[in-house]
Amino acid sequence: MKKILPALFLIFLTLPIHGQEKTLAEKLGYSKTDKLLIIHADDIGLAHSENVATLASMTEGMVNSTSIMMPCAWSTEVGELIQNFPHLDVGVHITLTNEWFNYKWRPVASAEKVPGLISESGFMHFDCATVSQNATPEEVETEMRAQIEAALKIGIKPTHLDSHMGCVFYGRPEYVASYLKLGQEYGIPAMITPEIVESIIKANPSLFTEFDVDNLPIITQIASASPQEYDEKGMEGYYTSLLNNLQPGITALLIHLAFDDAEMQALTLRHPYWNSPWRQADYDFFTSEKAKNLIEENNIKLVTWREIGAL
């Protein structure tokens, strides 16, 4: 009996204990204390300038992930540009709004299928609140599926889903259920955080019964510069501080890249933030030696949605 008890104790130690499941970082082969970072460029497909800058930042700089806005006029160019870079991390940036003054787009799905996503002007709504007031969950799911299918048709094999302006998360909880459903259906992770799990998924359990919430690929946090930080610190200051103080776990850093050229200046007219100079500053920082050195000095490990999806 004395020989059996220690053996049983060792077996017990190797069994998984409820509440101590592996974190997503650990499932990727890292420790709980490792600092992991996805440097993610939103909005590829928005404009030619956006496309070229984003691709350059991924092939020559430190950016390792992006996602495409399929309703935009320059989205099809992305399919051409990435043909020689099949390893790149490219997701679908689920787009439900159109926030620019002089650059407009419509849903990918036909108008008769998604009337609630179309404003009186005939284009997508200006903000998330108007979307949630007018678009039914069925319409939003139809549009999300149409955007994924459109990406596939131009040769993109999406590595993940995320949400432009966060409208999937700031709208109705049914939008999130459809978002996760489509992620499962297409076999790709849909970006969510613990806050989304607590405030939306666990708060509306009847909508999420088909999901194993504990095993969803939940990243630790999302980081993105705010207008206040842009004004007070500038992009270099904000990103320097963020990299020097990055916490353990998986952080998705959302940035916006383009060149400060005539195209982007016209597109972002009258927008003081996320405009042409802002996007140039993001590009400048993440193609700089300073960014590379900060990542190395802080022992930050870059991971991608492709790696997460492989789980």
Coordinates of N, CA, C and O in Angstrom, one line a residue, residues 96 114 117 136-148 174-175 177-179 181-182 185:
L96 N -19.3 46.9 -41.0 CA -20.7 47.2 -41.0 C -21.0 48.7 -41.1 O -22.2 49.1 -41.1
V114 N -30.1 42.9 -47.1 CA -29.6 43.6 -45.9 C -30.0 45.0 -45.9 O -29.2 45.9 -45.7
L117 N -28.8 47.6 -43.2 CA -27.4 48.0 -43.2 C -27.2 49.2 -44.1 O -26.0 49.7 -44.2
T136 N -31.0 43.9 -38.5 CA -31.4 42.7 -37.7 C -30.2 41.8 -37.6 O -29.3 41.9 -38.4
P137 N -30.2 40.9 -36.6 CA -29.2 39.9 -36.5 C -29.0 39.1 -37.8 O -27.9 38.7 -38.2
E138 N -30.2 38.8 -38.4 CA -30.1 38.0 -39.6 C -29.4 38.7 -40.8 O -28.6 38.1 -41.5
E139 N -29.7 40.0 -40.9 CA -29.0 40.8 -41.9 C -27.5 40.9 -41.6 O -26.7 40.8 -42.6
V140 N -27.1 41.1 -40.4 CA -25.7 41.2 -40.1 C -25.0 39.9 -40.4 O -23.9 39.9 -40.9
E141 N -25.6 38.8 -40.0 CA -25.0 37.5 -40.3 C -24.9 37.3 -41.8 O -23.8 36.8 -42.3
T142 N -25.9 37.7 -42.6 CA -25.8 37.5 -44.0 C -24.7 38.3 -44.6 O -23.9 37.9 -45.5
E143 N -24.5 39.6 -44.1 CA -23.4 40.4 -44.6 C -22.0 39.9 -44.1 O -21.1 39.9 -44.9
M144 N -21.9 39.4 -42.9 CA -20.6 38.8 -42.5 C -20.2 37.7 -43.4 O -19.1 37.5 -43.8
R145 N -21.2 36.8 -43.6 CA -20.9 35.6 -44.5 C -20.5 36.1 -45.9 O -19.6 35.5 -46.5
A146 N -21.2 37.1 -46.4 CA -20.9 37.6 -47.8 C -19.5 38.1 -47.8 O -18.8 38.0 -48.8
Q147 N -19.0 38.8 -46.8 CA -17.7 39.4 -46.8 C -16.6 38.2 -46.7 O -15.6 38.3 -47.4
I148 N -16.9 37.2 -45.9 CA -16.0 36.1 -45.9 C -15.9 35.4 -47.3 O -14.8 35.1 -47.8
E174 N -26.7 39.3 -30.4 CA -26.8 38.3 -31.5 C -25.8 38.5 -32.6 O -25.4 37.5 -33.2
Y175 N -25.2 39.7 -32.7 CA -24.2 39.9 -33.7 C -23.0 39.0 -33.3 O -22.3 38.4 -34.2
A177 N -23.0 36.3 -31.5 CA -23.3 34.9 -31.7 C -23.0 34.5 -33.2 O -22.5 33.4 -33.4
S178 N -23.5 35.3 -34.1 CA -23.2 35.0 -35.5 C -21.8 35.1 -35.9 O -21.3 34.3 -36.6
Y179 N -21.0 36.0 -35.3 CA -19.6 36.2 -35.5 C -18.9 34.9 -35.1 O -18.0 34.4 -35.8
K181 N -20.2 31.9 -34.6 CA -20.8 30.9 -35.4 C -20.0 30.8 -36.7 O -19.6 29.7 -37.2
L182 N -19.8 31.9 -37.4 CA -19.1 31.9 -38.7 C -17.6 31.5 -38.5 O -17.0 30.9 -39.4
E185 N -17.7 27.8 -38.3 CA -18.1 27.3 -39.6 C -16.9 27.3 -40.6 O -16.7 26.3 -41.3

